[in-house]
PDB file of C-alpha atoms in Angstrom:
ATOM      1  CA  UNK A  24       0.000   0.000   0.000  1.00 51.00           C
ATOM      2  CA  UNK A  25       1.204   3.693  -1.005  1.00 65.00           C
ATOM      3  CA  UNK A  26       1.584   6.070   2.013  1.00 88.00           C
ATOM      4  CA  UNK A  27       2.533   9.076  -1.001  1.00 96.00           C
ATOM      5  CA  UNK A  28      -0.934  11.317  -0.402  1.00 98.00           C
ATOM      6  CA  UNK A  29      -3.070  11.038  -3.525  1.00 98.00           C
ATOM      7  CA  UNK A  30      -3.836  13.926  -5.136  1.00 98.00           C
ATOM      8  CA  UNK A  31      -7.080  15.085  -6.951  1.00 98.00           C
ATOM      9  CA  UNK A  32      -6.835  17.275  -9.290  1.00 98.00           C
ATOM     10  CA  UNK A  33     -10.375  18.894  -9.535  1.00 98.00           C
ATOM     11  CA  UNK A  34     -11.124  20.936 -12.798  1.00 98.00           C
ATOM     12  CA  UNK A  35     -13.760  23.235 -11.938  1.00 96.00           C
ATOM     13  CA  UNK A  36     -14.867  24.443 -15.364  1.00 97.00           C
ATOM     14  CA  UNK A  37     -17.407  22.287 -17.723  1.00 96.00           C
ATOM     15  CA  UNK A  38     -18.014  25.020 -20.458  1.00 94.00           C
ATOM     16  CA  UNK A  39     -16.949  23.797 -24.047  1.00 93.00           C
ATOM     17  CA  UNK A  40     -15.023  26.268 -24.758  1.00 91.00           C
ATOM     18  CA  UNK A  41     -13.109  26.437 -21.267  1.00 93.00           C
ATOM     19  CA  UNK A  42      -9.506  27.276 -20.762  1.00 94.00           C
ATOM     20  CA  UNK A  43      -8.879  24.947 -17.760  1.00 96.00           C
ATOM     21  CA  UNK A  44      -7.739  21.745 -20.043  1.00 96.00           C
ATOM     22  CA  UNK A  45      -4.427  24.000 -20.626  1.00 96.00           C
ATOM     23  CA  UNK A  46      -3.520  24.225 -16.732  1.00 97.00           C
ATOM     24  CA  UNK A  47      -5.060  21.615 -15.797  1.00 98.00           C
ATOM     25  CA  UNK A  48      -2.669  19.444 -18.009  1.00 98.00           C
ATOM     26  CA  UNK A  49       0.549  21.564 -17.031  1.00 98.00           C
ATOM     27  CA  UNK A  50      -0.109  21.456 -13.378  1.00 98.00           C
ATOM     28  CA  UNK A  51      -0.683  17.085 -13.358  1.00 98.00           C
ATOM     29  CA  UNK A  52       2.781  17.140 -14.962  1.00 98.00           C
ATOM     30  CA  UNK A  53       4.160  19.549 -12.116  1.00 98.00           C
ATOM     31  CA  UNK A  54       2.944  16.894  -9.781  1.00 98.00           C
ATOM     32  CA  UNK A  55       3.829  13.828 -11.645  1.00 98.00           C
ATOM     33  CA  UNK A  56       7.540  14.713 -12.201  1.00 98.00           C
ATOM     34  CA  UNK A  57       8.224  15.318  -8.221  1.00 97.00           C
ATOM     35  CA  UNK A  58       7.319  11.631  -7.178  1.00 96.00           C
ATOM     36  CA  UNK A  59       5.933  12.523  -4.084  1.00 98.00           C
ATOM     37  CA  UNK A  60       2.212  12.712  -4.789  1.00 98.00           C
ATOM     38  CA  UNK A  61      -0.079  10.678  -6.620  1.00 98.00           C
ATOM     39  CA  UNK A  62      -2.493  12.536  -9.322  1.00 98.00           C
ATOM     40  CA  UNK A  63      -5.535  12.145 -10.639  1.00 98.00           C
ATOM     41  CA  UNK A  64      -8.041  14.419 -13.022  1.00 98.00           C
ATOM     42  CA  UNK A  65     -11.192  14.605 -11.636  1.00 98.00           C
ATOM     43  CA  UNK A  66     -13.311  16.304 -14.318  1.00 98.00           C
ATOM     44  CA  UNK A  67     -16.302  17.921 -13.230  1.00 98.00           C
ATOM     45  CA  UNK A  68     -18.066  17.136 -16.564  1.00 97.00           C
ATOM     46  CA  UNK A  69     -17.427  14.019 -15.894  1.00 97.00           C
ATOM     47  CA  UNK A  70     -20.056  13.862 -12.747  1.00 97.00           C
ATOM     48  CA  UNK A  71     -23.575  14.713 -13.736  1.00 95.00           C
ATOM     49  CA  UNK A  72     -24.383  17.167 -10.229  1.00 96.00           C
ATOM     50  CA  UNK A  73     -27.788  18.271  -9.583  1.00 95.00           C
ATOM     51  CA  UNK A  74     -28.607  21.407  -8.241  1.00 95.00           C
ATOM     52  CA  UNK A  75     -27.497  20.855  -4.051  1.00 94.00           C
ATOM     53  CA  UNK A  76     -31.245  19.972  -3.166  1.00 92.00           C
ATOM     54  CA  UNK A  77     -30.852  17.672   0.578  1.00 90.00           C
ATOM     55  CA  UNK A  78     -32.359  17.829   3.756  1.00 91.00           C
ATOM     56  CA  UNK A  79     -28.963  19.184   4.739  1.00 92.00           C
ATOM     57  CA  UNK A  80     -25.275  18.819   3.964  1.00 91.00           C
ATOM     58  CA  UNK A  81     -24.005  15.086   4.489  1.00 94.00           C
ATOM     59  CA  UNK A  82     -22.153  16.220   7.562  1.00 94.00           C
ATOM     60  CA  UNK A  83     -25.718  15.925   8.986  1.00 95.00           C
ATOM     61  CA  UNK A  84     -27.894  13.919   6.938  1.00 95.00           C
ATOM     62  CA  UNK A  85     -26.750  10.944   4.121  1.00 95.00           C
ATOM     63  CA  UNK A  86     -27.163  12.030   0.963  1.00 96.00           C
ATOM     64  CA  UNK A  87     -29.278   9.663  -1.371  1.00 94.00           C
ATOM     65  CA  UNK A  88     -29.533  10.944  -4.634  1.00 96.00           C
ATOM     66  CA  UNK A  89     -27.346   8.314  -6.787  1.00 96.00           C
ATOM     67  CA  UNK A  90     -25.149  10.944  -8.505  1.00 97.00           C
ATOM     68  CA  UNK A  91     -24.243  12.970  -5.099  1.00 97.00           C
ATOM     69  CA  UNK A  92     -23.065   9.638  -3.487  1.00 97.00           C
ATOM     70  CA  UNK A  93     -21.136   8.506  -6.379  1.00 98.00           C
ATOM     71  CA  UNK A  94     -19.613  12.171  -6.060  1.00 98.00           C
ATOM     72  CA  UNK A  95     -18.933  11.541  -2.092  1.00 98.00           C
ATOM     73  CA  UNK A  96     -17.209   8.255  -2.926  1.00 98.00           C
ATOM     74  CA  UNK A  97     -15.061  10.066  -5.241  1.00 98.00           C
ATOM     75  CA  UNK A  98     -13.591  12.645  -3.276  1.00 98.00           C
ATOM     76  CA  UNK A  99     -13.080  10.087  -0.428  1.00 98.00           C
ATOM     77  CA  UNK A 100     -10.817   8.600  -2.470  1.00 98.00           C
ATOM     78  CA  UNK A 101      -8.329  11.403  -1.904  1.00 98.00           C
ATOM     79  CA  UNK A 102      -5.740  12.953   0.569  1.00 98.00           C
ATOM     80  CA  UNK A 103      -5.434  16.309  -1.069  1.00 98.00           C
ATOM     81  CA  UNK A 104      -6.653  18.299  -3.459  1.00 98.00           C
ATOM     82  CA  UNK A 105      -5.536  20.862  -6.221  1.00 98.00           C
ATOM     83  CA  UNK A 106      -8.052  22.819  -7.829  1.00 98.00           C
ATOM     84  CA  UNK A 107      -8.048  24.338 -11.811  1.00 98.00           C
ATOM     85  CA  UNK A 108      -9.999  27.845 -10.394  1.00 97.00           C
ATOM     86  CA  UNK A 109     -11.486  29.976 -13.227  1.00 95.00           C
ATOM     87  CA  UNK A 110     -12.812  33.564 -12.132  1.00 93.00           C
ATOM     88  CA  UNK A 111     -15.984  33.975 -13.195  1.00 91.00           C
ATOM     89  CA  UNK A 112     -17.238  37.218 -11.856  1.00 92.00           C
ATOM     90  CA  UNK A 113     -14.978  37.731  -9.519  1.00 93.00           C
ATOM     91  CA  UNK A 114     -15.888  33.980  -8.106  1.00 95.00           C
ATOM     92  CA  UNK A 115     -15.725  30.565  -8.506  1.00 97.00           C
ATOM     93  CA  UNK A 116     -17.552  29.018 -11.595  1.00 96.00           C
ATOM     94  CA  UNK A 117     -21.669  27.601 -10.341  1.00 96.00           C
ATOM     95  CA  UNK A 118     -20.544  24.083 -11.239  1.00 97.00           C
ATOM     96  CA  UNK A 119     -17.409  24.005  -8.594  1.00 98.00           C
ATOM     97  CA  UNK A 120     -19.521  25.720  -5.798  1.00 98.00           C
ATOM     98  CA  UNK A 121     -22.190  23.219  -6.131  1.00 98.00           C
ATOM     99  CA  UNK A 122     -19.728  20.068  -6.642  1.00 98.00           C
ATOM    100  CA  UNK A 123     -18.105  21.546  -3.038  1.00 98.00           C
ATOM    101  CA  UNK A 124     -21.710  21.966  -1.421  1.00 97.00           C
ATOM    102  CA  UNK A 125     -22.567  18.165  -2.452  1.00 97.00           C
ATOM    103  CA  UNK A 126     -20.146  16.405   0.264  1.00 97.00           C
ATOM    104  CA  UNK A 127     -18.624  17.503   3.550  1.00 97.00           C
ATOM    105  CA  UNK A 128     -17.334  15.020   5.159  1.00 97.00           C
ATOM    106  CA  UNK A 129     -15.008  14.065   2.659  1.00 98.00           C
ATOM    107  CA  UNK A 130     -13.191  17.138   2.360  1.00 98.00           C
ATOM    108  CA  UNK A 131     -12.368  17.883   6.059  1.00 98.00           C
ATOM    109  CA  UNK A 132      -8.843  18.080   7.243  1.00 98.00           C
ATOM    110  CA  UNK A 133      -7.518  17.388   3.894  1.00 98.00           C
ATOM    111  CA  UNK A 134      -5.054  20.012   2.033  1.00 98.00           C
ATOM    112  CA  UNK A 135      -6.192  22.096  -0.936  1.00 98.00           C
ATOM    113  CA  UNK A 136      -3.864  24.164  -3.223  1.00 98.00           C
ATOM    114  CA  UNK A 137      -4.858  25.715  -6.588  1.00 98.00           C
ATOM    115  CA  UNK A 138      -4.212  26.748  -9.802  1.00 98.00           C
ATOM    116  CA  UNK A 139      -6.156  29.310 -11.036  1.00 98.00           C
ATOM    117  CA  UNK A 140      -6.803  32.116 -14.227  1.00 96.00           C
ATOM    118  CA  UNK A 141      -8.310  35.090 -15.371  1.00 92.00           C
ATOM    119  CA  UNK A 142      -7.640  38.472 -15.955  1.00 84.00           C
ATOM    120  CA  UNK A 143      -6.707  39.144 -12.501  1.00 92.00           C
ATOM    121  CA  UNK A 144      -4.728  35.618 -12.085  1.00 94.00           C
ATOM    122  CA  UNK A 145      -7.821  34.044 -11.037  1.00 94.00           C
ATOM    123  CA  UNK A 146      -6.940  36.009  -7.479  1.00 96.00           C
ATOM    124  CA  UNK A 147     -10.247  36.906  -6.240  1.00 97.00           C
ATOM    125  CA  UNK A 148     -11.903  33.148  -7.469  1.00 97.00           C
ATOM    126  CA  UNK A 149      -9.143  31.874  -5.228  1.00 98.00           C
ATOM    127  CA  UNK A 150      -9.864  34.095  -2.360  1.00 97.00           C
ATOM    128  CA  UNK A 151     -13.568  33.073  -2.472  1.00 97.00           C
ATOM    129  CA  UNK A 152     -12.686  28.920  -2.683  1.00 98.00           C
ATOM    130  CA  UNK A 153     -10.428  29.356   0.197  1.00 98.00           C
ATOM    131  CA  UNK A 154     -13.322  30.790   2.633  1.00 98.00           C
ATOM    132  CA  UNK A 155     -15.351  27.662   1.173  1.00 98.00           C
ATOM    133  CA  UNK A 156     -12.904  25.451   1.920  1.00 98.00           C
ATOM    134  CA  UNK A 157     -12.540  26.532   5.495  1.00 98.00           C
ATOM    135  CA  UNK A 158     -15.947  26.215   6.184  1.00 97.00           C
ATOM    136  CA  UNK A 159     -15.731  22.444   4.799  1.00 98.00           C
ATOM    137  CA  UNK A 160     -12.441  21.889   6.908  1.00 98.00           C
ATOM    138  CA  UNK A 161     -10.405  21.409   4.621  1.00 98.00           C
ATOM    139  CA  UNK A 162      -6.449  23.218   4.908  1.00 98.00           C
ATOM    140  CA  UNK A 163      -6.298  25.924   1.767  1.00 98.00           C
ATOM    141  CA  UNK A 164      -1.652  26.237   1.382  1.00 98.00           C
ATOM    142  CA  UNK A 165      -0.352  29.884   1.487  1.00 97.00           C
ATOM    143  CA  UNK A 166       0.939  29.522  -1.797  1.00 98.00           C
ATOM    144  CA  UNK A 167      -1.012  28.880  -4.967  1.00 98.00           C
ATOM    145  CA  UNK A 168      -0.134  29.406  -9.314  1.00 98.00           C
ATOM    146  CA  UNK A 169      -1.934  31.918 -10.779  1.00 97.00           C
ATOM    147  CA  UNK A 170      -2.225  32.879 -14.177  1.00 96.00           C
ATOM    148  CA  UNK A 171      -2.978  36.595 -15.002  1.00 93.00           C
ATOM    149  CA  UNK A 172      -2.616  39.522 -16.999  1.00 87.00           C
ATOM    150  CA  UNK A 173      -1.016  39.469 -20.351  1.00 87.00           C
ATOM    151  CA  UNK A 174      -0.422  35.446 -19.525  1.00 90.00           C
ATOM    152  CA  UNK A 175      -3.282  35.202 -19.613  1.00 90.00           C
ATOM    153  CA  UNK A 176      -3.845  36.325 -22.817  1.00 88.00           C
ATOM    154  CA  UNK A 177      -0.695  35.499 -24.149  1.00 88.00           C
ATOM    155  CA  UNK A 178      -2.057  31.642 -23.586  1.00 88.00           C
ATOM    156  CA  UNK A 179      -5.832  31.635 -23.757  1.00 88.00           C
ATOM    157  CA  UNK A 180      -6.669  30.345 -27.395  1.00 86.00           C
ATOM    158  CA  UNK A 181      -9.857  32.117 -27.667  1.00 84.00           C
ATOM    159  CA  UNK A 182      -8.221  35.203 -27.585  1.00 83.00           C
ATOM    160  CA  UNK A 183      -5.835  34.785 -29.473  1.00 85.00           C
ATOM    161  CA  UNK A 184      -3.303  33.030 -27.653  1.00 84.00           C
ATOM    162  CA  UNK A 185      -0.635  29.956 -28.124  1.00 86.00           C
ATOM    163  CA  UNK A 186      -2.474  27.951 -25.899  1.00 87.00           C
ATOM    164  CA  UNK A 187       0.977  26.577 -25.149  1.00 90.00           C
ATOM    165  CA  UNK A 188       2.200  26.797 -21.420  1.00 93.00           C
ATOM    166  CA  UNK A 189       5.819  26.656 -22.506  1.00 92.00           C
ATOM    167  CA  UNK A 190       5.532  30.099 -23.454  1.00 89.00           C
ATOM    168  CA  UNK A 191       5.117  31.284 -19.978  1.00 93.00           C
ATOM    169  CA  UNK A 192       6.109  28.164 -17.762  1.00 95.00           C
ATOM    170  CA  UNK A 193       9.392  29.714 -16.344  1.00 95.00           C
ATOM    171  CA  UNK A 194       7.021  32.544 -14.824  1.00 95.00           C
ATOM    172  CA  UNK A 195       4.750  29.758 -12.891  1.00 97.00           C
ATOM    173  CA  UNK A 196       7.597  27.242 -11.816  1.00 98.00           C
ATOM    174  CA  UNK A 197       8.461  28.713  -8.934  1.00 98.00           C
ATOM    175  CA  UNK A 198       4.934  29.038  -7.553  1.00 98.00           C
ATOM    176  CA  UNK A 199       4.042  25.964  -8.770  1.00 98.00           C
ATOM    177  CA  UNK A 200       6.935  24.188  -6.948  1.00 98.00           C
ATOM    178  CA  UNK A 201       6.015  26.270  -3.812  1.00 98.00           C
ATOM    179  CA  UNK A 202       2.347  25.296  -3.920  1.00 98.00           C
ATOM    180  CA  UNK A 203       3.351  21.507  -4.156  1.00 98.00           C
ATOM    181  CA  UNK A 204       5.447  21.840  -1.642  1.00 98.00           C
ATOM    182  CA  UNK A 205       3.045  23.092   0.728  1.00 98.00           C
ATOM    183  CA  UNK A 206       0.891  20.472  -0.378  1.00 98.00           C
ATOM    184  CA  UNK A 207       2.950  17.504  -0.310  1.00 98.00           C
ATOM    185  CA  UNK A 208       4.075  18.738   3.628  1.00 98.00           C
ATOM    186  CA  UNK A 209       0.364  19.034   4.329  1.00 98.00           C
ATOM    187  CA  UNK A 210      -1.308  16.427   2.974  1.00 98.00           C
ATOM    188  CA  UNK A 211       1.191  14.121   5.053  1.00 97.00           C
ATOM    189  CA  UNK A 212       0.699  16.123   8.107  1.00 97.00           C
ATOM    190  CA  UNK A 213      -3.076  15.398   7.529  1.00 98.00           C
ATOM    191  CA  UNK A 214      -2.796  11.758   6.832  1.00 97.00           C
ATOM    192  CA  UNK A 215      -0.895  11.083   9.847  1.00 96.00           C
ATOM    193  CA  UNK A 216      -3.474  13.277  11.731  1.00 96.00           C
ATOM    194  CA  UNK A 217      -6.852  11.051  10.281  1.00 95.00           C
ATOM    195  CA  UNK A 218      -4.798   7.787  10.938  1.00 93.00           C
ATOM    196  CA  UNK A 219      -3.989   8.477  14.363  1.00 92.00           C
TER     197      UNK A 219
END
């Protein structure tokens, strides 16, 4: 059995035409080539969410719509998380609130870091997740990659961009490496904590 932490890797966007693929396949490569951490894409087009609708959060009462548990079972699966934020509005996107409000108990004391974009480096999105993520227990890292300004547009291929992360990589390294490390250090701390 593995004692490295596995690692979600939760993309928050499911519009067609979303940006997150491009980050969300650098960052899994950050991850990948320390060793350390385990990674898996957890697509949120890929679970089917209905509108949060139970008695009460699962903390409190089991869910039992059939998609919601599936969802639950999921994100038990991991020590950690790392989540692709797009800013929407100076938030998080409707899909990612709701796919946070639909378990509880599978998120607390767990580690969450982020990657996250817009025209502001995704910066206020961020903000917002990490006040969610309190509330749900989990433990948001000090240190996160964001993706702004004119790298932002300089990579986003619907506005014109390369779409390639090479072209501004050596600008995100060091934050990236940062925000694993806090990661890595916390989702062991964590582990060690539920275990005991």
């Amino acid at each position: 059995m593995s004692t490295k932490p596995k690692i979600a890797l939760i993309i928050g966007s499911t519009r067609p035409t979303r940006f997150a693929d491009i980050p969300a396949a650098w960052m899994k490569a950050q991850v990948e080539a320390r060793g350390d951490m385990d990674v898996e894409v957890v697509d949120l087009r890929d679970h089917k969410l209905p509108f949060f609708h139970d008695m009460a959060s699962n903390a409190y009462v089991p869910s039992t719509d059939a998609a919601v548990v599936a969802w639950q079972k999921k994100i038990a699966e991991f020590d950690g998380y790392v989540f692709v934020v797009a800013e929407y509005n100076h938030s998080v996107t409707g899909e990612l609130k709701n796919a946070l409000d639909q378990a509880y108990v599978e998120w607390a004391r767990k580690p969450m870091a982020a990657i996250a974009y817009g025209s502001m480096g995704g910066a206020r999105a961020l903000e917002h997740l990490r006040m969610i993520a309190v509330e749900l227990q989990m433990v948001p890292v000090r240190n996160a990659v964001h993706i702004g300004g004119g790298d932002f547009w300089k990579l986003h291929p619907g506005m014109g961009g390369s779409g390639e992360m090479a072209h501004v990589e050596a600008a995100l390294l060091p934050s990236a490496k940062a925000t694993l490390d806090d990661l890595a250090w916390w989702a062991g701390a964590t582990m060690a904590a539920r275990k005991a």
